[in-house]
Amino acid sequence: MDEHILERVRRLLAIVAHANRCRSSYRWHKARNGRPVIAGVTLHGTRTDIGNAQTIWTGMETSRALMWRVRARRTPNAKENAAFRDGYYKGFAHEIARRYAALERDMETPRRAANSS
């Protein structure tokens, strides 16, 4: 996992946590090949909010792992697999941020209407 991948994962984790009223942190270490590897993620918040964020994060990681394994079997080239992983995190972060922003706007509309009456 290259440094920029680590940053993409950190950003995605922050998006998922923030959207569920949580904060997030992660631990990483350098693997024997010198690349940074995420050792674990932690969500901070209420039990319900953490559960919601954890469900989304786990589903996303499971989906990524399954697609990556299929891709790795078909494509033994490590650079192509790293590019796939990088694109997945970048694309998922973009799309989930867009959807959460739309949801937040939709939730604000009734609040504004209630406050103006």
XYZ file of N, CA, C and O in Angstrom:
468
model
N 0.862 -1.160 0.000
C 0.000 0.000 0.000
C 0.911 1.225 0.000
O 1.682 1.431 0.917
N 0.843 2.009 -1.033
C 1.665 3.208 -1.119
C 1.093 4.300 -0.227
O -0.054 4.242 0.191
N 1.921 5.326 0.014
C 1.497 6.433 0.885
C 0.190 7.057 0.404
O -0.677 7.374 1.203
N 0.036 7.260 -0.921
C -1.193 7.891 -1.405
C -2.408 6.990 -1.195
O -3.502 7.473 -0.978
N -2.229 5.694 -1.225
C -3.337 4.777 -0.931
C -3.737 4.929 0.535
O -4.911 4.975 0.872
N -2.749 5.021 1.402
C -3.009 5.196 2.831
C -3.843 6.466 3.060
O -4.788 6.471 3.836
N -3.504 7.532 2.346
C -4.246 8.786 2.460
C -5.675 8.625 1.933
O -6.622 9.151 2.506
N -5.850 7.896 0.850
C -7.206 7.673 0.307
C -8.065 6.886 1.293
O -9.232 7.179 1.473
N -7.473 5.875 1.923
C -8.215 5.086 2.914
C -8.568 5.966 4.112
O -9.687 5.934 4.614
N -7.620 6.772 4.566
C -7.868 7.677 5.695
C -9.009 8.634 5.366
O -9.908 8.847 6.161
N -9.007 9.184 4.148
C -10.059 10.125 3.742
C -11.419 9.425 3.689
O -12.419 9.950 4.159
N -11.459 8.245 3.114
C -12.706 7.497 3.030
C -13.229 7.163 4.422
O -14.422 7.325 4.700
N -12.357 6.735 5.307
C -12.760 6.436 6.679
C -13.332 7.679 7.351
O -14.362 7.618 8.023
N -12.696 8.828 7.147
C -13.181 10.085 7.731
C -14.552 10.461 7.187
O -15.419 10.930 7.931
N -14.782 10.245 5.896
C -16.084 10.551 5.287
C -17.175 9.682 5.899
O -18.232 10.171 6.294
N -16.926 8.385 5.980
C -17.915 7.456 6.544
C -18.179 7.793 8.009
O -19.330 7.831 8.452
N -17.122 8.075 8.761
C -17.290 8.396 10.183
C -18.081 9.690 10.359
O -19.048 9.734 11.119
N -17.686 10.742 9.662
C -18.350 12.043 9.789
C -19.835 11.949 9.430
O -20.676 12.530 10.119
N -20.140 11.232 8.379
C -21.537 11.105 7.944
C -22.392 10.398 8.987
O -23.613 10.554 8.996
N -21.757 9.637 9.850
C -22.482 8.912 10.896
C -22.210 9.493 12.282
O -22.315 8.805 13.290
N -21.840 10.763 12.318
C -21.607 11.504 13.567
C -20.516 10.868 14.436
O -20.612 10.834 15.652
N -19.485 10.362 13.782
C -18.364 9.744 14.500
C -17.060 10.446 14.122
O -17.005 11.211 13.173
N -16.037 10.145 14.879
C -14.672 10.496 14.524
C -13.952 9.187 14.247
O -14.413 8.126 14.646
N -12.831 9.280 13.561
C -12.119 8.050 13.226
C -10.623 8.220 13.421
O -10.092 9.327 13.420
N -9.968 7.098 13.606
C -8.506 7.056 13.646
C -8.089 5.699 13.096
O -8.910 4.797 12.962
N -6.825 5.591 12.750
C -6.327 4.309 12.256
C -4.896 4.110 12.701
O -4.200 5.043 13.077
N -4.480 2.865 12.697
C -3.109 2.488 13.030
C -2.497 1.860 11.783
O -3.186 1.172 11.037
N -1.237 2.095 11.587
C -0.556 1.483 10.452
C 0.873 1.122 10.843
O 1.381 1.574 11.857
N 1.461 0.276 10.048
C 2.863 -0.086 10.236
C 3.487 -0.325 8.866
O 2.786 -0.440 7.873
N 4.794 -0.369 8.856
C 5.481 -0.661 7.592
C 5.673 -2.162 7.477
O 6.157 -2.817 8.395
N 5.272 -2.686 6.335
C 5.454 -4.114 6.068
C 6.936 -4.378 5.766
O 7.731 -3.452 5.623
N 7.293 -5.639 5.657
C 8.686 -5.986 5.369
C 9.162 -5.428 4.039
O 10.334 -5.168 3.853
N 8.221 -5.207 3.112
C 8.615 -4.646 1.818
C 8.709 -3.112 1.867
O 8.922 -2.465 0.850
N 8.513 -2.532 3.059
C 8.660 -1.093 3.231
C 7.405 -0.283 2.979
O 7.395 0.929 3.145
N 6.329 -0.932 2.583
C 5.087 -0.211 2.299
C 4.226 -0.092 3.546
O 4.188 -1.001 4.369
N 3.513 1.035 3.678
C 2.622 1.186 4.834
C 1.390 0.294 4.692
O 0.851 0.142 3.598
N 0.978 -0.306 5.798
C -0.176 -1.197 5.822
C -1.076 -0.779 6.985
O -0.587 -0.558 8.093
N -2.364 -0.650 6.730
C -3.297 -0.313 7.805
C -3.447 -1.515 8.719
O -3.769 -2.615 8.275
N -3.207 -1.304 10.013
C -3.297 -2.377 10.994
C -4.679 -2.424 11.637
O -5.104 -3.457 12.129
N -5.390 -1.309 11.629
C -6.726 -1.292 12.213
C -7.328 0.098 12.156
O -6.606 1.087 12.040
N -8.633 0.153 12.205
C -9.347 1.425 12.244
C -10.190 1.469 13.514
O -10.626 0.434 14.018
N -10.401 2.680 14.030
C -11.206 2.866 15.232
C -12.206 3.978 14.965
O -11.854 5.020 14.415
N -13.448 3.731 15.334
C -14.509 4.732 15.230
C -14.871 5.180 16.637
O -14.976 4.353 17.544
N -15.070 6.477 16.819
C -15.385 7.057 18.121
C -16.741 7.752 18.012
O -16.943 8.581 17.130
N -17.667 7.410 18.893
C -18.994 8.021 18.890
C -19.936 7.195 19.750
O -19.501 6.373 20.555
N -21.240 7.402 19.550
C -22.206 6.611 20.302
C -22.275 5.201 19.706
O -21.890 4.983 18.555
N -22.780 4.291 20.485
C -22.848 2.893 20.046
C -23.610 2.743 18.725
O -23.160 2.055 17.813
N -24.758 3.405 18.609
C -25.562 3.305 17.386
C -24.840 3.905 16.188
O -24.800 3.306 15.111
N -24.247 5.087 16.376
C -23.529 5.739 15.279
C -22.321 4.921 14.837
O -22.060 4.772 13.645
N -21.600 4.376 15.804
C -20.455 3.521 15.481
C -20.932 2.294 14.712
O -20.330 1.891 13.716
N -22.023 1.695 15.159
C -22.569 0.511 14.475
C -22.933 0.805 13.032
O -22.634 0.006 12.137
N -23.541 1.967 12.792
C -23.909 2.342 11.421
C -22.668 2.544 10.558
O -22.590 2.044 9.429
N -21.698 3.279 11.081
C -20.468 3.532 10.330
C -19.702 2.225 10.099
O -19.167 1.994 9.009
N -19.681 1.380 11.093
C -18.972 0.105 10.985
C -19.611 -0.791 9.920
O -18.910 -1.456 9.161
N -20.927 -0.775 9.848
C -21.627 -1.571 8.834
C -21.245 -1.115 7.433
O -20.954 -1.929 6.553
N -21.237 0.201 7.218
C -20.863 0.732 5.903
C -19.414 0.407 5.593
O -19.083 -0.060 4.497
N -18.514 0.642 6.549
C -17.082 0.394 6.332
C -16.812 -1.082 6.049
O -16.088 -1.421 5.115
N -17.409 -1.958 6.828
C -17.187 -3.395 6.651
C -17.718 -3.861 5.302
O -17.061 -4.637 4.604
N -18.904 -3.385 4.914
C -19.470 -3.747 3.617
C -18.584 -3.284 2.476
O -18.332 -4.030 1.515
N -18.070 -2.063 2.578
C -17.205 -1.522 1.539
C -15.899 -2.322 1.453
O -15.460 -2.693 0.373
N -15.287 -2.616 2.580
C -14.029 -3.365 2.578
C -14.227 -4.796 2.082
O -13.379 -5.331 1.367
N -15.343 -5.408 2.435
C -15.623 -6.766 1.962
C -15.792 -6.771 0.446
O -15.236 -7.627 -0.251
N -16.536 -5.806 -0.059
C -16.732 -5.687 -1.503
C -15.400 -5.475 -2.217
O -15.099 -6.118 -3.222
N -14.579 -4.573 -1.691
C -13.277 -4.293 -2.301
C -12.393 -5.536 -2.303
O -11.775 -5.875 -3.295
N -12.360 -6.237 -1.180
C -11.514 -7.427 -1.071
C -11.944 -8.508 -2.065
O -11.098 -9.138 -2.712
N -13.235 -8.711 -2.197
C -13.721 -9.719 -3.144
C -13.367 -9.354 -4.578
O -12.878 -10.179 -5.349
N -13.607 -8.086 -4.944
C -13.283 -7.651 -6.311
C -11.783 -7.709 -6.552
O -11.336 -8.087 -7.636
N -10.992 -7.351 -5.540
C -9.545 -7.342 -5.688
C -9.009 -8.753 -5.867
O -8.128 -9.009 -6.678
N -9.551 -9.706 -5.118
C -9.078 -11.091 -5.237
C -9.387 -11.659 -6.617
O -8.559 -12.348 -7.211
N -10.578 -11.377 -7.124
C -10.934 -11.831 -8.473
C -9.972 -11.206 -9.480
O -9.441 -11.876 -10.362
N -9.752 -9.914 -9.335
C -8.844 -9.200 -10.245
C -7.418 -9.757 -10.139
O -6.746 -9.927 -11.152
N -6.946 -10.027 -8.938
C -5.587 -10.530 -8.748
C -5.401 -11.903 -9.388
O -4.332 -12.204 -9.921
N -6.443 -12.725 -9.359
C -6.356 -14.047 -9.999
C -6.215 -13.910 -11.513
O -5.509 -14.668 -12.150
N -6.927 -12.927 -12.073
C -6.901 -12.730 -13.520
C -5.708 -11.908 -13.983
O -5.296 -12.026 -15.124
N -5.183 -11.046 -13.121
C -4.117 -10.121 -13.502
C -2.955 -10.252 -12.524
O -2.975 -9.644 -11.461
N -1.947 -11.024 -12.872
C -0.833 -11.200 -11.956
C 0.075 -9.968 -11.831
O 0.930 -9.921 -10.956
N -0.119 -8.951 -12.677
C 0.703 -7.747 -12.641
C 0.357 -6.914 -11.404
O -0.727 -6.364 -11.288
N 1.298 -6.801 -10.484
C 1.054 -6.109 -9.209
C 0.718 -4.631 -9.415
O -0.109 -4.077 -8.698
N 1.348 -3.972 -10.388
C 1.071 -2.551 -10.601
C -0.363 -2.332 -11.059
O -1.008 -1.378 -10.649
N -0.870 -3.202 -11.916
C -2.267 -3.073 -12.346
C -3.217 -3.284 -11.172
O -4.232 -2.607 -11.055
N -2.892 -4.222 -10.295
C -3.738 -4.469 -9.126
C -3.704 -3.285 -8.168
O -4.719 -2.912 -7.589
N -2.539 -2.675 -7.983
C -2.431 -1.492 -7.123
C -3.235 -0.341 -7.710
O -3.910 0.389 -6.986
N -3.204 -0.185 -9.029
C -3.982 0.873 -9.679
C -5.478 0.621 -9.492
O -6.247 1.557 -9.262
N -5.892 -0.640 -9.571
C -7.301 -0.982 -9.346
C -7.711 -0.611 -7.925
O -8.736 0.029 -7.704
N -6.891 -0.981 -6.948
C -7.187 -0.682 -5.551
C -7.262 0.828 -5.329
O -8.166 1.340 -4.692
N -6.296 1.555 -5.876
C -6.265 3.006 -5.748
C -7.533 3.616 -6.357
O -8.171 4.471 -5.751
N -7.886 3.166 -7.538
C -9.094 3.673 -8.193
C -10.346 3.346 -7.405
O -11.281 4.155 -7.343
N -10.395 2.172 -6.801
C -11.563 1.791 -6.005
C -11.740 2.747 -4.829
O -12.824 3.285 -4.608
N -10.668 2.971 -4.060
C -10.771 3.860 -2.897
C -11.122 5.285 -3.323
O -11.947 5.940 -2.710
N -10.489 5.759 -4.379
C -10.754 7.120 -4.859
C -12.199 7.247 -5.323
O -12.906 8.187 -4.957
N -12.656 6.302 -6.122
C -14.029 6.336 -6.630
C -15.066 6.183 -5.530
O -16.081 6.878 -5.518
N -14.821 5.274 -4.616
C -15.774 5.055 -3.534
C -15.860 6.284 -2.639
O -16.948 6.708 -2.254
N -14.717 6.898 -2.331
C -14.711 8.106 -1.492
C -15.481 9.229 -2.177
O -16.276 9.925 -1.543
N -15.269 9.395 -3.469
C -15.972 10.445 -4.211
C -17.479 10.206 -4.192
O -18.265 11.107 -3.899
N -17.877 8.992 -4.501
C -19.309 8.688 -4.601
C -20.004 8.749 -3.241
O -21.104 9.278 -3.110
N -19.381 8.211 -2.207
C -20.033 8.222 -0.899
C -20.108 9.650 -0.350
O -21.097 10.029 0.277
N -19.086 10.471 -0.616
C -19.131 11.876 -0.188
C -20.268 12.600 -0.907
O -20.993 13.395 -0.297
N -20.437 12.325 -2.192
C -21.523 12.943 -2.964
C -22.890 12.536 -2.415
O -23.773 13.370 -2.217
N -23.048 11.266 -2.125
C -24.343 10.786 -1.610
C -24.638 11.326 -0.219
O -25.767 11.690 0.089
N -23.623 11.371 0.649
C -23.831 11.920 1.992
C -24.156 13.404 1.932
O -24.976 13.899 2.701
N -23.521 14.151 1.016
C -23.807 15.586 0.871
C -25.252 15.792 0.418
O -25.957 16.677 0.920
N -25.715 14.966 -0.514
C -27.107 15.065 -0.978
C -28.071 14.734 0.160
O -29.089 15.411 0.335
N -27.762 13.715 0.935
C -28.603 13.338 2.063
C -28.652 14.461 3.091
O -29.717 14.794 3.615
N -27.495 15.061 3.354
C -27.437 16.164 4.310
C -28.285 17.343 3.831
O -29.007 17.955 4.610
N -28.213 17.663 2.533
C -29.049 18.744 1.969
C -30.530 18.406 2.113
O -31.331 19.254 2.479
N -30.880 17.153 1.818
C -32.291 16.743 1.935
C -32.782 16.845 3.369
O -33.934 17.198 3.618
N -31.908 16.537 4.322
C -32.304 16.612 5.728
C -32.397 18.061 6.200
O -33.181 18.372 7.091
N -31.610 18.956 5.622
C -31.637 20.370 5.999
C -32.911 21.058 5.512
O -33.418 21.948 6.179
N -33.452 20.670 4.374
C -34.624 21.331 3.798
C -35.808 21.327 4.757
O -36.387 22.387 5.015
N -36.198 20.186 5.347
C -37.322 20.221 6.306
C -37.009 21.054 7.554
O -37.889 21.719 8.091
N -35.739 21.045 7.998
C -35.372 21.844 9.171
C -35.528 23.338 8.897
O -36.021 24.072 9.721
N -35.076 23.755 7.723
C -35.205 25.179 7.362
C -36.660 25.572 7.270
O -37.048 26.649 7.712
N -37.492 24.691 6.682
C -38.912 24.988 6.541
C -39.561 25.092 7.922
O -40.382 25.982 8.170
N -39.196 24.216 8.827
C -39.761 24.230 10.187
C -39.318 25.466 10.941
O -40.101 26.047 11.700
N -38.076 25.891 10.759
C -37.561 27.070 11.472
C -38.125 28.369 10.916
O -38.198 29.358 11.632
N -38.538 28.395 9.654
C -39.063 29.627 9.070
C -40.551 29.825 9.355
O -41.078 30.901 9.149
N -41.223 28.801 9.835
C -42.666 28.958 10.100
C -42.966 29.379 11.511
O -42.232 29.576 12.353
